[in-house]
PDB file of C-alpha atoms in Angstrom:
ATOM      1  CA  UNK Q 202     -56.972 -23.206  43.900  1.00 48.00           C
ATOM      2  CA  UNK Q 203     -57.177 -27.224  43.744  1.00 45.00           C
ATOM      3  CA  UNK Q 204     -57.956 -27.153  47.478  1.00 53.00           C
ATOM      4  CA  UNK Q 205     -60.532 -24.899  47.568  1.00 54.00           C
ATOM      5  CA  UNK Q 206     -62.237 -27.154  44.519  1.00 55.00           C
ATOM      6  CA  UNK Q 207     -61.901 -30.252  46.579  1.00 55.00           C
ATOM      7  CA  UNK Q 208     -63.469 -28.427  49.664  1.00 55.00           C
ATOM      8  CA  UNK Q 209     -66.586 -26.905  47.426  1.00 58.00           C
ATOM      9  CA  UNK Q 210     -67.182 -30.531  46.463  1.00 54.00           C
ATOM     10  CA  UNK Q 211     -66.672 -31.665  50.083  1.00 53.00           C
ATOM     11  CA  UNK Q 212     -69.709 -29.155  51.161  1.00 56.00           C
ATOM     12  CA  UNK Q 213     -71.855 -30.198  48.398  1.00 56.00           C
ATOM     13  CA  UNK Q 214     -71.203 -34.021  49.049  1.00 54.00           C
ATOM     14  CA  UNK Q 215     -72.014 -32.994  52.652  1.00 56.00           C
ATOM     15  CA  UNK Q 216     -74.821 -31.325  52.094  1.00 55.00           C
ATOM     16  CA  UNK Q 217     -76.389 -34.277  50.268  1.00 49.00           C
ATOM     17  CA  UNK Q 218     -75.469 -36.601  52.337  1.00 54.00           C
ATOM     18  CA  UNK Q 219     -76.691 -34.759  55.731  1.00 54.00           C
ATOM     19  CA  UNK Q 220     -79.960 -34.210  53.759  1.00 52.00           C
ATOM     20  CA  UNK Q 221     -80.530 -37.666  52.941  1.00 50.00           C
ATOM     21  CA  UNK Q 222     -79.758 -38.501  56.404  1.00 49.00           C
ATOM     22  CA  UNK Q 223     -82.482 -36.137  57.878  1.00 49.00           C
ATOM     23  CA  UNK Q 224     -85.014 -37.469  55.335  1.00 45.00           C
ATOM     24  CA  UNK Q 225     -84.244 -40.863  56.122  1.00 50.00           C
ATOM     25  CA  UNK Q 226     -87.066 -42.931  58.205  1.00 46.00           C
ATOM     26  CA  UNK Q 227     -85.036 -44.984  60.037  1.00 52.00           C
ATOM     27  CA  UNK Q 228     -81.241 -44.698  59.890  1.00 53.00           C
ATOM     28  CA  UNK Q 229     -78.342 -46.198  61.596  1.00 59.00           C
ATOM     29  CA  UNK Q 230     -77.662 -44.873  64.779  1.00 59.00           C
ATOM     30  CA  UNK Q 231     -73.753 -45.863  64.545  1.00 68.00           C
ATOM     31  CA  UNK Q 232     -73.235 -44.283  61.061  1.00 66.00           C
ATOM     32  CA  UNK Q 233     -74.847 -41.295  62.087  1.00 66.00           C
ATOM     33  CA  UNK Q 234     -72.998 -40.652  65.133  1.00 71.00           C
ATOM     34  CA  UNK Q 235     -69.608 -41.336  63.247  1.00 76.00           C
ATOM     35  CA  UNK Q 236     -70.537 -39.278  60.282  1.00 75.00           C
ATOM     36  CA  UNK Q 237     -71.515 -36.539  62.949  1.00 76.00           C
ATOM     37  CA  UNK Q 238     -68.060 -36.976  64.829  1.00 82.00           C
ATOM     38  CA  UNK Q 239     -65.983 -36.668  61.427  1.00 83.00           C
ATOM     39  CA  UNK Q 240     -68.229 -33.755  60.385  1.00 82.00           C
ATOM     40  CA  UNK Q 241     -67.403 -32.007  63.966  1.00 86.00           C
ATOM     41  CA  UNK Q 242     -63.360 -32.403  63.615  1.00 88.00           C
ATOM     42  CA  UNK Q 243     -62.996 -31.491  59.951  1.00 87.00           C
ATOM     43  CA  UNK Q 244     -65.253 -28.434  60.167  1.00 87.00           C
ATOM     44  CA  UNK Q 245     -63.394 -27.376  63.228  1.00 90.00           C
ATOM     45  CA  UNK Q 246     -60.191 -27.989  61.672  1.00 91.00           C
ATOM     46  CA  UNK Q 247     -61.095 -26.002  58.409  1.00 91.00           C
ATOM     47  CA  UNK Q 248     -62.289 -23.035  60.710  1.00 93.00           C
ATOM     48  CA  UNK Q 249     -58.979 -23.176  62.553  1.00 94.00           C
ATOM     49  CA  UNK Q 250     -56.813 -23.091  59.251  1.00 93.00           C
ATOM     50  CA  UNK Q 251     -59.118 -20.242  57.634  1.00 93.00           C
ATOM     51  CA  UNK Q 252     -58.609 -18.236  61.101  1.00 94.00           C
ATOM     52  CA  UNK Q 253     -54.474 -18.971  60.914  1.00 93.00           C
ATOM     53  CA  UNK Q 254     -54.935 -17.478  57.280  1.00 93.00           C
ATOM     54  CA  UNK Q 255     -56.880 -14.601  58.319  1.00 93.00           C
ATOM     55  CA  UNK Q 256     -54.764 -13.633  61.286  1.00 91.00           C
ATOM     56  CA  UNK Q 257     -51.459 -13.967  59.479  1.00 91.00           C
ATOM     57  CA  UNK Q 258     -52.573 -11.458  56.990  1.00 92.00           C
ATOM     58  CA  UNK Q 259     -54.662  -8.977  58.585  1.00 91.00           C
ATOM     59  CA  UNK Q 260     -52.337  -8.529  61.660  1.00 90.00           C
ATOM     60  CA  UNK Q 261     -48.644 -10.307  61.516  1.00 92.00           C
ATOM     61  CA  UNK Q 262     -48.186  -9.319  57.689  1.00 93.00           C
ATOM     62  CA  UNK Q 263     -49.730  -5.897  58.160  1.00 93.00           C
ATOM     63  CA  UNK Q 264     -47.537  -5.374  61.219  1.00 91.00           C
ATOM     64  CA  UNK Q 265     -44.260  -6.253  59.158  1.00 91.00           C
ATOM     65  CA  UNK Q 266     -45.734  -3.956  55.993  1.00 91.00           C
ATOM     66  CA  UNK Q 267     -46.167  -0.999  58.224  1.00 90.00           C
ATOM     67  CA  UNK Q 268     -43.633  -1.212  61.200  1.00 88.00           C
ATOM     68  CA  UNK Q 269     -40.615   0.898  60.444  1.00 84.00           C
ATOM     69  CA  UNK Q 270     -37.927  -0.944  62.341  1.00 84.00           C
ATOM     70  CA  UNK Q 271     -38.531  -4.556  61.505  1.00 85.00           C
ATOM     71  CA  UNK Q 272     -37.523  -6.917  63.222  1.00 82.00           C
ATOM     72  CA  UNK Q 273     -35.710  -4.385  66.062  1.00 78.00           C
ATOM     73  CA  UNK Q 274     -39.035  -3.011  67.350  1.00 79.00           C
ATOM     74  CA  UNK Q 275     -41.685  -5.483  66.152  1.00 84.00           C
ATOM     75  CA  UNK Q 276     -43.537  -7.408  68.635  1.00 83.00           C
ATOM     76  CA  UNK Q 277     -42.362 -11.051  69.227  1.00 81.00           C
ATOM     77  CA  UNK Q 278     -46.036 -12.235  68.716  1.00 79.00           C
ATOM     78  CA  UNK Q 279     -47.460 -15.436  70.301  1.00 82.00           C
ATOM     79  CA  UNK Q 280     -44.382 -17.798  70.853  1.00 84.00           C
ATOM     80  CA  UNK Q 281     -42.535 -15.177  68.937  1.00 86.00           C
ATOM     81  CA  UNK Q 282     -44.334 -16.317  65.601  1.00 89.00           C
ATOM     82  CA  UNK Q 283     -44.704 -12.620  64.398  1.00 90.00           C
ATOM     83  CA  UNK Q 284     -41.018 -11.728  64.889  1.00 91.00           C
ATOM     84  CA  UNK Q 285     -40.109 -15.154  63.082  1.00 92.00           C
ATOM     85  CA  UNK Q 286     -42.471 -14.382  60.406  1.00 93.00           C
ATOM     86  CA  UNK Q 287     -40.754 -10.961  59.995  1.00 93.00           C
ATOM     87  CA  UNK Q 288     -37.012 -12.497  59.633  1.00 93.00           C
ATOM     88  CA  UNK Q 289     -38.482 -14.886  57.189  1.00 94.00           C
ATOM     89  CA  UNK Q 290     -39.823 -12.271  55.043  1.00 93.00           C
ATOM     90  CA  UNK Q 291     -36.587 -10.076  55.053  1.00 92.00           C
ATOM     91  CA  UNK Q 292     -34.645 -13.147  54.247  1.00 92.00           C
ATOM     92  CA  UNK Q 293     -37.576 -13.550  51.319  1.00 92.00           C
ATOM     93  CA  UNK Q 294     -36.847 -10.125  50.042  1.00 90.00           C
ATOM     94  CA  UNK Q 295     -33.007 -10.445  50.178  1.00 90.00           C
ATOM     95  CA  UNK Q 296     -33.372 -13.849  48.075  1.00 89.00           C
ATOM     96  CA  UNK Q 297     -35.786 -12.050  45.713  1.00 88.00           C
ATOM     97  CA  UNK Q 298     -33.843  -9.049  45.032  1.00 87.00           C
ATOM     98  CA  UNK Q 299     -30.067  -8.714  44.237  1.00 80.00           C
ATOM     99  CA  UNK Q 300     -30.288  -4.888  45.337  1.00 76.00           C
ATOM    100  CA  UNK Q 301     -31.143  -5.619  49.085  1.00 80.00           C
ATOM    101  CA  UNK Q 302     -28.497  -6.295  51.569  1.00 82.00           C
ATOM    102  CA  UNK Q 303     -30.084  -7.092  54.800  1.00 87.00           C
ATOM    103  CA  UNK Q 304     -27.851  -7.495  57.991  1.00 88.00           C
ATOM    104  CA  UNK Q 305     -28.373  -9.181  61.468  1.00 89.00           C
ATOM    105  CA  UNK Q 306     -29.453  -6.792  64.221  1.00 86.00           C
ATOM    106  CA  UNK Q 307     -26.594  -5.172  66.275  1.00 83.00           C
ATOM    107  CA  UNK Q 308     -26.489  -5.489  70.101  1.00 79.00           C
ATOM    108  CA  UNK Q 309     -27.356  -1.819  70.382  1.00 75.00           C
ATOM    109  CA  UNK Q 310     -29.551   0.458  68.200  1.00 68.00           C
ATOM    110  CA  UNK Q 311     -29.772   4.263  67.874  1.00 66.00           C
ATOM    111  CA  UNK Q 312     -33.247   5.043  66.647  1.00 65.00           C
ATOM    112  CA  UNK Q 313     -32.264   7.862  64.195  1.00 66.00           C
ATOM    113  CA  UNK Q 314     -35.673   7.730  62.698  1.00 69.00           C
ATOM    114  CA  UNK Q 315     -37.002   6.185  59.351  1.00 76.00           C
ATOM    115  CA  UNK Q 316     -37.299   2.670  58.043  1.00 82.00           C
ATOM    116  CA  UNK Q 317     -34.462   0.367  59.236  1.00 85.00           C
ATOM    117  CA  UNK Q 318     -34.577  -3.441  58.444  1.00 88.00           C
ATOM    118  CA  UNK Q 319     -32.302  -6.191  60.235  1.00 89.00           C
ATOM    119  CA  UNK Q 320     -33.080  -9.749  61.226  1.00 91.00           C
ATOM    120  CA  UNK Q 321     -32.866 -11.288  64.944  1.00 90.00           C
ATOM    121  CA  UNK Q 322     -33.043 -14.972  64.084  1.00 90.00           C
ATOM    122  CA  UNK Q 323     -30.620 -16.093  61.646  1.00 92.00           C
ATOM    123  CA  UNK Q 324     -32.371 -19.709  60.925  1.00 94.00           C
ATOM    124  CA  UNK Q 325     -35.881 -17.586  60.030  1.00 93.00           C
ATOM    125  CA  UNK Q 326     -33.961 -15.443  57.900  1.00 93.00           C
ATOM    126  CA  UNK Q 327     -32.020 -17.993  56.174  1.00 93.00           C
ATOM    127  CA  UNK Q 328     -35.365 -20.187  55.309  1.00 93.00           C
ATOM    128  CA  UNK Q 329     -36.654 -16.934  53.762  1.00 91.00           C
ATOM    129  CA  UNK Q 330     -33.498 -16.227  52.022  1.00 90.00           C
ATOM    130  CA  UNK Q 331     -33.427 -20.097  50.589  1.00 90.00           C
ATOM    131  CA  UNK Q 332     -36.855 -19.842  49.464  1.00 88.00           C
ATOM    132  CA  UNK Q 333     -36.372 -16.565  47.832  1.00 86.00           C
ATOM    133  CA  UNK Q 334     -33.143 -17.998  45.560  1.00 86.00           C
ATOM    134  CA  UNK Q 335     -34.823 -21.286  44.906  1.00 81.00           C
ATOM    135  CA  UNK Q 336     -36.487 -21.946  41.610  1.00 71.00           C
ATOM    136  CA  UNK Q 337     -39.836 -21.369  43.007  1.00 70.00           C
ATOM    137  CA  UNK Q 338     -39.104 -18.263  44.283  1.00 67.00           C
ATOM    138  CA  UNK Q 339     -37.039 -16.274  41.655  1.00 69.00           C
ATOM    139  CA  UNK Q 340     -39.326 -17.995  38.768  1.00 72.00           C
ATOM    140  CA  UNK Q 341     -42.733 -18.093  40.723  1.00 79.00           C
ATOM    141  CA  UNK Q 342     -43.205 -15.964  43.653  1.00 84.00           C
ATOM    142  CA  UNK Q 343     -40.951 -13.103  43.128  1.00 84.00           C
ATOM    143  CA  UNK Q 344     -41.748 -12.551  39.523  1.00 84.00           C
ATOM    144  CA  UNK Q 345     -45.049 -10.603  40.766  1.00 85.00           C
ATOM    145  CA  UNK Q 346     -44.777  -7.195  38.877  1.00 87.00           C
ATOM    146  CA  UNK Q 347     -45.254  -5.233  42.368  1.00 87.00           C
ATOM    147  CA  UNK Q 348     -42.001  -7.216  43.939  1.00 88.00           C
ATOM    148  CA  UNK Q 349     -40.168  -6.683  40.767  1.00 87.00           C
ATOM    149  CA  UNK Q 350     -40.741  -3.035  40.950  1.00 87.00           C
ATOM    150  CA  UNK Q 351     -39.864  -2.848  44.432  1.00 87.00           C
ATOM    151  CA  UNK Q 352     -36.666  -5.107  43.749  1.00 86.00           C
ATOM    152  CA  UNK Q 353     -35.648  -2.314  40.918  1.00 87.00           C
ATOM    153  CA  UNK Q 354     -36.344   0.538  43.212  1.00 84.00           C
ATOM    154  CA  UNK Q 355     -34.263  -1.259  46.125  1.00 82.00           C
ATOM    155  CA  UNK Q 356     -36.561  -0.246  48.794  1.00 86.00           C
ATOM    156  CA  UNK Q 357     -37.349  -3.018  51.117  1.00 90.00           C
ATOM    157  CA  UNK Q 358     -40.556  -1.522  52.715  1.00 90.00           C
ATOM    158  CA  UNK Q 359     -42.101  -1.434  49.203  1.00 90.00           C
ATOM    159  CA  UNK Q 360     -41.435  -4.967  48.972  1.00 92.00           C
ATOM    160  CA  UNK Q 361     -42.991  -5.875  52.664  1.00 92.00           C
ATOM    161  CA  UNK Q 362     -45.990  -3.679  51.266  1.00 92.00           C
ATOM    162  CA  UNK Q 363     -46.609  -5.058  47.726  1.00 92.00           C
ATOM    163  CA  UNK Q 364     -46.294  -8.570  49.616  1.00 92.00           C
ATOM    164  CA  UNK Q 365     -48.896  -7.922  52.160  1.00 93.00           C
ATOM    165  CA  UNK Q 366     -51.469  -6.231  49.419  1.00 92.00           C
ATOM    166  CA  UNK Q 367     -50.764  -9.365  47.224  1.00 91.00           C
ATOM    167  CA  UNK Q 368     -51.895 -11.765  49.849  1.00 92.00           C
ATOM    168  CA  UNK Q 369     -54.594  -9.497  51.380  1.00 92.00           C
ATOM    169  CA  UNK Q 370     -56.162  -9.526  47.677  1.00 92.00           C
ATOM    170  CA  UNK Q 371     -55.497 -13.223  46.751  1.00 90.00           C
ATOM    171  CA  UNK Q 372     -55.079 -15.302  49.773  1.00 91.00           C
ATOM    172  CA  UNK Q 373     -57.202 -13.297  52.516  1.00 92.00           C
ATOM    173  CA  UNK Q 374     -60.549 -14.255  50.543  1.00 93.00           C
ATOM    174  CA  UNK Q 375     -59.487 -17.915  50.659  1.00 92.00           C
ATOM    175  CA  UNK Q 376     -58.806 -17.868  54.417  1.00 92.00           C
ATOM    176  CA  UNK Q 377     -62.775 -16.327  54.612  1.00 93.00           C
ATOM    177  CA  UNK Q 378     -64.324 -18.920  52.626  1.00 91.00           C
ATOM    178  CA  UNK Q 379     -62.299 -21.542  54.556  1.00 91.00           C
ATOM    179  CA  UNK Q 380     -63.951 -20.175  57.762  1.00 93.00           C
ATOM    180  CA  UNK Q 381     -67.507 -19.917  56.241  1.00 91.00           C
ATOM    181  CA  UNK Q 382     -67.487 -23.535  54.526  1.00 88.00           C
ATOM    182  CA  UNK Q 383     -65.626 -24.899  58.045  1.00 89.00           C
ATOM    183  CA  UNK Q 384     -68.679 -23.310  59.914  1.00 90.00           C
ATOM    184  CA  UNK Q 385     -71.140 -24.950  57.648  1.00 87.00           C
ATOM    185  CA  UNK Q 386     -69.640 -28.571  58.167  1.00 85.00           C
ATOM    186  CA  UNK Q 387     -69.355 -27.689  61.827  1.00 83.00           C
ATOM    187  CA  UNK Q 388     -72.927 -27.165  62.183  1.00 84.00           C
ATOM    188  CA  UNK Q 389     -74.001 -29.988  59.773  1.00 80.00           C
ATOM    189  CA  UNK Q 390     -72.518 -32.264  62.527  1.00 79.00           C
ATOM    190  CA  UNK Q 391     -74.955 -31.069  65.309  1.00 78.00           C
ATOM    191  CA  UNK Q 392     -77.649 -32.320  62.666  1.00 77.00           C
ATOM    192  CA  UNK Q 393     -76.408 -35.822  62.324  1.00 71.00           C
ATOM    193  CA  UNK Q 394     -75.733 -35.983  65.932  1.00 72.00           C
ATOM    194  CA  UNK Q 395     -79.710 -35.024  66.000  1.00 69.00           C
ATOM    195  CA  UNK Q 396     -80.534 -37.426  63.857  1.00 71.00           C
ATOM    196  CA  UNK Q 397     -78.708 -40.081  65.685  1.00 64.00           C
ATOM    197  CA  UNK Q 398     -80.461 -39.214  68.666  1.00 70.00           C
ATOM    198  CA  UNK Q 399     -83.408 -39.065  67.333  1.00 69.00           C
ATOM    199  CA  UNK Q 400     -83.184 -42.482  65.607  1.00 61.00           C
ATOM    200  CA  UNK Q 401     -82.068 -44.079  68.855  1.00 60.00           C
ATOM    201  CA  UNK Q 402     -85.594 -42.380  70.582  1.00 55.00           C
ATOM    202  CA  UNK Q 403     -87.492 -44.287  67.544  1.00 56.00           C
ATOM    203  CA  UNK Q 404     -85.967 -47.443  68.506  1.00 55.00           C
ATOM    204  CA  UNK Q 405     -86.421 -47.201  72.309  1.00 51.00           C
ATOM    205  CA  UNK Q 406     -90.005 -46.337  71.617  1.00 55.00           C
ATOM    206  CA  UNK Q 407     -90.586 -49.177  68.892  1.00 53.00           C
ATOM    207  CA  UNK Q 408     -89.206 -51.439  71.572  1.00 51.00           C
ATOM    208  CA  UNK Q 409     -91.721 -49.996  74.221  1.00 50.00           C
ATOM    209  CA  UNK Q 410     -94.486 -50.465  72.072  1.00 52.00           C
ATOM    210  CA  UNK Q 411     -94.017 -54.353  71.741  1.00 50.00           C
ATOM    211  CA  UNK Q 412     -93.473 -54.871  74.963  1.00 50.00           C
ATOM    212  CA  UNK Q 413     -89.716 -54.250  75.222  1.00 49.00           C
ATOM    213  CA  UNK Q 414     -88.931 -58.115  73.707  1.00 49.00           C
ATOM    214  CA  UNK Q 415     -91.098 -60.838  72.274  1.00 50.00           C
ATOM    215  CA  UNK Q 416     -91.222 -62.371  75.651  1.00 47.00           C
ATOM    216  CA  UNK Q 417     -90.187 -66.113  76.552  1.00 47.00           C
ATOM    217  CA  UNK Q 418     -92.953 -68.948  77.002  1.00 50.00           C
ATOM    218  CA  UNK Q 419     -92.270 -72.001  79.263  1.00 46.00           C
ATOM    219  CA  UNK Q 420     -94.151 -75.049  79.360  1.00 48.00           C
ATOM    220  CA  UNK Q 421     -93.939 -77.703  81.990  1.00 47.00           C
ATOM    221  CA  UNK Q 422     -96.913 -80.426  81.561  1.00 50.00           C
ATOM    222  CA  UNK Q 423     -99.708 -78.539  81.928  1.00 51.00           C
ATOM    223  CA  UNK Q 424     -98.351 -75.428  83.635  1.00 48.00           C
ATOM    224  CA  UNK Q 425     -97.472 -72.292  81.360  1.00 48.00           C
ATOM    225  CA  UNK Q 426     -95.518 -69.440  82.542  1.00 46.00           C
ATOM    226  CA  UNK Q 427     -94.785 -66.220  80.337  1.00 46.00           C
ATOM    227  CA  UNK Q 428     -91.431 -64.607  81.148  1.00 44.00           C
ATOM    228  CA  UNK Q 429     -91.783 -60.820  80.625  1.00 48.00           C
TER     229      UNK Q 429
END
């Protein structure tokens, strides 16, 4: 949750800075413009990160948890991401649970009904397997009660469902919060740009009131000439 704390701090700091810029009578156009650009880029990046988390959990992880034949009949998704994620999750289940033995999908498959699990991409499966066998997997991620129960029951579907429900409860709110925070920063960038344009308009207006510039007076003997 350190990242969330940092983002909350950034939101508060950004609000104070933007408020200060708005209350400022005559600010620096360059500073306002650069700050607005930084707000625009960071806000958009945070929104995209939050959207990715929400889509991953609400769509891909949900499909993996509810499909009866993973990864055999699971849709590939954009660029094969969903299917690769499914193979990774099967490898993770195999690494976390000693009771599972998930094999590579055969060339042909007879649909006899019921749940059936096999992986299509070995590299994605191996990544998940190594994650589950590693210290952070066995001692941390795999140690949640719901996942341990699924391992004890030797039920792959229960493992995938427990994994989805855990992410939906703990991580999905983080994705939603990122979207909200990113939108606030994103829209604040327009205020900063508006302020930059406003300050630029003030400078032009002030310049017009003073005749554009102070002018130059040339004196040749008894004759004077004013350059506008």
